[in-house]
Amino acid sequence: MRRNLLLQLTVAVFLPSLGAFLLAWIGFCQFENTMEGVAGSYVQNLARGAAARLESSQWDLRTDGTWQPNQYRSRILGLGEMMSDEMAVPGMFAVFDSDGNLIYGTSDVTILSIIWDKPLTIMSPEKIRGPDGRFYTIAVYPMLQRNLFVLAAVSWDKLLGPMVSLTTFWPFIMGILGLIGIFSVYIMWQKVIMPLKDLEEEVSMLSWGEEVPLKNAPEAVTELQKLREALVVLANSAIDKVQLSRRYVNDLVKVQEEERARISREIHDGPLQDLTALIQRLRLLSIDMDSPVEREKQLKEAESAAMAGVKEMRELCNNLTPPWLDLGIAQALTELSERQSAQLDIKIHLDIQDIPDLPDDATLAFFRVAQEAVNNSAKHSEAENVSISLKNTGKMILLQIEDDGKGFEVPDNFTELRVQGHRGLSNMRERMSIVGGHFSIFSTPGKGTVIRCELPLVTVQ
Amino acid sequence: MSISLVLADDHPLTREGMKAYLAKETDFNILGSFADGESAWAGIQQLKPQVALLDIRMPGIDGVALARKIKEASLPVASLMLTSYDAQQYVMASLRAGARGYVLKTASMETLSKAIRIVARGGFYLDSEVANAVEQEGDFVPEPVSVREREVLLLAARGLSGKEIATQLFISERTVQTHLASIYDKLGAKNKTEAMLLSLKYGIVTLEELLD
């Protein structure tokens, strides 16, 4: 039902308009016929009456063969006068002979002189257009005994007057209204319905995130044009989003590869070299077995190479995933702050208050955020002091890391930032959101940085 | 006659171990040792040793790039790669860069000394750990390779596909595959790169022919 509403609306406007137009046409034709009938019978009556009257009178045939109308002339005149004056009957008439010579005519009948030469059908009324542009209905009646003809005519204007205007104007107005209706439907079809259908088709076929609908539909109405523009904006933002997420995935893969490369490099440069050195020393030792001094020296070198290898592998393990994370977040943060303050040459103040046992992933998330935050403070913000506090507020676990460094303008969009290659902040935020926590950062240039991580206790238990 | 050497290795423990190794050989004269590519390049230009022992991974200029620099500057220095990487593509890259030999850091003292002496004489040395499918005893002499087989190997070494080799030699692609399989079999190689390296090692082809 709703699907075809637009079509139904169109039909609802179109059909009445068409109906009005057709009715107007039919009405017009009907009126025309009726009026023709009225005028016809009127002139027929007029002509017949006049002929009967005149015929009943005595017209004399003169000796020379001509008719002597003289004594009847007054009768004809009288008839004419009666028609024009006394009875005020509209109409005119003329009497003429079979050769077409006018014998008598009312004063205004000369208007119809144009038709004298035309062949006329006897007895049946006919509608003609006079030289003055008006319509007349005429009828011719013969006076058989005298071989004369009576022609009666009536002007439509005079006989029907306002009826003519009505029959012409009413259907005309209705017709115009109908046409306007049909034209409106056409315009609506052309400028609203078709563009709307096109748009619907285009949007439904559109692969979002890859394509944009056409920007312009010149035939459409402004509102549709605006809608189209809005859709273009929407499609563009979908494309941006897809590209962003594609770059994001690329970025993730890249990070993974970089991490692998880093680990591979660290193993190559560290333990692998130490083991190589150990092998070298063992081989040298086998040569130097006989000299106690050399033997002692090679043994010492071999031991220090092995020790270096162990130290480097331990470091590698610690960096990959600190084993002491198992001890819980409090110990992990303590260990971290001790190591980092030594490594990064920065003072770390730690404040940890009765924290319950946290799940491993939450511990890891807090740990990584703290690690990254302290790293940032030491490497980017030139801070001298960092305070790490971990509290249980009763509703949530709150980790806050504060430094006295130079601060920075916090960006609005972490994802954009990540794509640009600055992964630290977005990594911290993602780590917290994965475990159901909330990450926020506050910083003003020159006034240090505060990082807050909130983890609701509900999500922990 | 002593052989003059420089050593470029960024890892202090292996560098010291290597120096101790080399000091055992009375005919080796260590002119200098360097911990990064830049200082090694400067040292090589100044000292012009007969043999430069180059680690591949180093800060600054890496070993392969150093070998290329030596070749481009036409210095009378033979580059001998001394590395922990055993990838054959690294070997090929080093040889293309002009290195005359490739030895792993874990090679025995005898092997290293032998390699140094060979490249100092203008020869070519390849560590058997890098290109040795079968553990060969003593001086393994491969079955002689036919002239046609040698041709096929050289074209394959230049990167031509089986089809292209077939077209060029007016033989069928199947015959090309048969020749290659025969070469692999004779040399004890498992793939094209290894076949190339082994044929170099056994002197079936020269470095110049192969890299032409």
mmCIF file with all atom_site columns, N, CA, C and O in Angstrom, chain B residues 21-36:
data_model
loop_
_atom_site.group_PDB
_atom_site.id
_atom_site.type_symbol
_atom_site.label_atom_id
_atom_site.label_alt_id
_atom_site.label_comp_id
_atom_site.label_asym_id
_atom_site.label_entity_id
_atom_site.label_seq_id
_atom_site.pdbx_PDB_ins_code
_atom_site.Cartn_x
_atom_site.Cartn_y
_atom_site.Cartn_z
_atom_site.occupancy
_atom_site.B_iso_or_equiv
_atom_site.pdbx_formal_charge
_atom_site.auth_seq_id
_atom_site.auth_comp_id
_atom_site.auth_asym_id
_atom_site.auth_atom_id
_atom_site.pdbx_PDB_model_num
ATOM 1  N N  . TYR B 1 21 ? 91.120  -15.484 17.274 1.00 0.00 ? 21 TYR B N  1
ATOM 2  C CA . TYR B 1 21 ? 91.265  -16.530 16.258 1.00 0.00 ? 21 TYR B CA 1
ATOM 3  C C  . TYR B 1 21 ? 92.397  -16.210 15.298 1.00 0.00 ? 21 TYR B C  1
ATOM 4  O O  . TYR B 1 21 ? 93.306  -16.988 15.062 1.00 0.00 ? 21 TYR B O  1
ATOM 5  N N  . LEU B 1 22 ? 92.239  -15.006 14.695 1.00 0.00 ? 22 LEU B N  1
ATOM 6  C CA . LEU B 1 22 ? 93.140  -14.621 13.610 1.00 0.00 ? 22 LEU B CA 1
ATOM 7  C C  . LEU B 1 22 ? 94.571  -14.442 14.105 1.00 0.00 ? 22 LEU B C  1
ATOM 8  O O  . LEU B 1 22 ? 95.523  -14.688 13.366 1.00 0.00 ? 22 LEU B O  1
ATOM 9  N N  . ALA B 1 23 ? 94.705  -14.031 15.376 1.00 0.00 ? 23 ALA B N  1
ATOM 10 C CA . ALA B 1 23 ? 96.037  -13.803 15.931 1.00 0.00 ? 23 ALA B CA 1
ATOM 11 C C  . ALA B 1 23 ? 96.823  -15.108 16.038 1.00 0.00 ? 23 ALA B C  1
ATOM 12 O O  . ALA B 1 23 ? 98.048  -15.104 16.103 1.00 0.00 ? 23 ALA B O  1
ATOM 13 N N  . LYS B 1 24 ? 96.069  -16.227 16.069 1.00 0.00 ? 24 LYS B N  1
ATOM 14 C CA . LYS B 1 24 ? 96.731  -17.531 16.167 1.00 0.00 ? 24 LYS B CA 1
ATOM 15 C C  . LYS B 1 24 ? 97.509  -17.867 14.900 1.00 0.00 ? 24 LYS B C  1
ATOM 16 O O  . LYS B 1 24 ? 98.448  -18.636 14.922 1.00 0.00 ? 24 LYS B O  1
ATOM 17 N N  . GLU B 1 25 ? 97.053  -17.313 13.767 1.00 0.00 ? 25 GLU B N  1
ATOM 18 C CA . GLU B 1 25 ? 97.710  -17.609 12.492 1.00 0.00 ? 25 GLU B CA 1
ATOM 19 C C  . GLU B 1 25 ? 98.853  -16.627 12.288 1.00 0.00 ? 25 GLU B C  1
ATOM 20 O O  . GLU B 1 25 ? 98.630  -15.418 12.242 1.00 0.00 ? 25 GLU B O  1
ATOM 21 N N  . THR B 1 26 ? 100.026 -17.165 12.159 1.00 0.00 ? 26 THR B N  1
ATOM 22 C CA . THR B 1 26 ? 101.205 -16.281 12.116 1.00 0.00 ? 26 THR B CA 1
ATOM 23 C C  . THR B 1 26 ? 101.294 -15.485 10.826 1.00 0.00 ? 26 THR B C  1
ATOM 24 O O  . THR B 1 26 ? 101.884 -14.414 10.794 1.00 0.00 ? 26 THR B O  1
ATOM 25 N N  . ASP B 1 27 ? 100.671 -16.003 9.733  1.00 0.00 ? 27 ASP B N  1
ATOM 26 C CA . ASP B 1 27 ? 100.802 -15.257 8.467  1.00 0.00 ? 27 ASP B CA 1
ATOM 27 C C  . ASP B 1 27 ? 99.698  -14.213 8.276  1.00 0.00 ? 27 ASP B C  1
ATOM 28 O O  . ASP B 1 27 ? 99.599  -13.598 7.229  1.00 0.00 ? 27 ASP B O  1
ATOM 29 N N  . PHE B 1 28 ? 98.833  -14.056 9.294  1.00 0.00 ? 28 PHE B N  1
ATOM 30 C CA . PHE B 1 28 ? 97.799  -13.016 9.189  1.00 0.00 ? 28 PHE B CA 1
ATOM 31 C C  . PHE B 1 28 ? 98.244  -11.769 9.921  1.00 0.00 ? 28 PHE B C  1
ATOM 32 O O  . PHE B 1 28 ? 98.734  -11.842 11.038 1.00 0.00 ? 28 PHE B O  1
ATOM 33 N N  . ASN B 1 29 ? 98.030  -10.638 9.285  1.00 0.00 ? 29 ASN B N  1
ATOM 34 C CA . ASN B 1 29 ? 98.430  -9.368  9.887  1.00 0.00 ? 29 ASN B CA 1
ATOM 35 C C  . ASN B 1 29 ? 97.182  -8.482  9.995  1.00 0.00 ? 29 ASN B C  1
ATOM 36 O O  . ASN B 1 29 ? 96.704  -7.942  8.999  1.00 0.00 ? 29 ASN B O  1
ATOM 37 N N  . ILE B 1 30 ? 96.634  -8.369  11.205 1.00 0.00 ? 30 ILE B N  1
ATOM 38 C CA . ILE B 1 30 ? 95.400  -7.586  11.384 1.00 0.00 ? 30 ILE B CA 1
ATOM 39 C C  . ILE B 1 30 ? 95.739  -6.106  11.453 1.00 0.00 ? 30 ILE B C  1
ATOM 40 O O  . ILE B 1 30 ? 96.373  -5.643  12.399 1.00 0.00 ? 30 ILE B O  1
ATOM 41 N N  . LEU B 1 31 ? 95.310  -5.365  10.422 1.00 0.00 ? 31 LEU B N  1
ATOM 42 C CA . LEU B 1 31 ? 95.631  -3.933  10.369 1.00 0.00 ? 31 LEU B CA 1
ATOM 43 C C  . LEU B 1 31 ? 94.668  -3.117  11.223 1.00 0.00 ? 31 LEU B C  1
ATOM 44 O O  . LEU B 1 31 ? 95.023  -2.059  11.723 1.00 0.00 ? 31 LEU B O  1
ATOM 45 N N  . GLY B 1 32 ? 93.413  -3.603  11.333 1.00 0.00 ? 32 GLY B N  1
ATOM 46 C CA . GLY B 1 32 ? 92.466  -2.829  12.145 1.00 0.00 ? 32 GLY B CA 1
ATOM 47 C C  . GLY B 1 32 ? 91.155  -3.571  12.283 1.00 0.00 ? 32 GLY B C  1
ATOM 48 O O  . GLY B 1 32 ? 90.861  -4.488  11.518 1.00 0.00 ? 32 GLY B O  1
ATOM 49 N N  . SER B 1 33 ? 90.365  -3.156  13.321 1.00 0.00 ? 33 SER B N  1
ATOM 50 C CA . SER B 1 33 ? 89.017  -3.722  13.456 1.00 0.00 ? 33 SER B CA 1
ATOM 51 C C  . SER B 1 33 ? 88.038  -2.588  13.731 1.00 0.00 ? 33 SER B C  1
ATOM 52 O O  . SER B 1 33 ? 88.384  -1.613  14.400 1.00 0.00 ? 33 SER B O  1
ATOM 53 N N  . PHE B 1 34 ? 86.824  -2.724  13.178 1.00 0.00 ? 34 PHE B N  1
ATOM 54 C CA . PHE B 1 34 ? 85.869  -1.613  13.236 1.00 0.00 ? 34 PHE B CA 1
ATOM 55 C C  . PHE B 1 34 ? 84.498  -2.110  13.689 1.00 0.00 ? 34 PHE B C  1
ATOM 56 O O  . PHE B 1 34 ? 84.118  -3.245  13.412 1.00 0.00 ? 34 PHE B O  1
ATOM 57 N N  . ALA B 1 35 ? 83.762  -1.210  14.382 1.00 0.00 ? 35 ALA B N  1
ATOM 58 C CA . ALA B 1 35 ? 82.466  -1.603  14.950 1.00 0.00 ? 35 ALA B CA 1
ATOM 59 C C  . ALA B 1 35 ? 81.283  -1.103  14.127 1.00 0.00 ? 35 ALA B C  1
ATOM 60 O O  . ALA B 1 35 ? 80.147  -1.394  14.446 1.00 0.00 ? 35 ALA B O  1
ATOM 61 N N  . ASP B 1 36 ? 81.538  -0.308  13.075 1.00 0.00 ? 36 ASP B N  1
ATOM 62 C CA . ASP B 1 36 ? 80.421  0.128   12.228 1.00 0.00 ? 36 ASP B CA 1
ATOM 63 C C  . ASP B 1 36 ? 80.886  0.328   10.790 1.00 0.00 ? 36 ASP B C  1
ATOM 64 O O  . ASP B 1 36 ? 82.090  0.365   10.512 1.00 0.00 ? 36 ASP B O  1
#
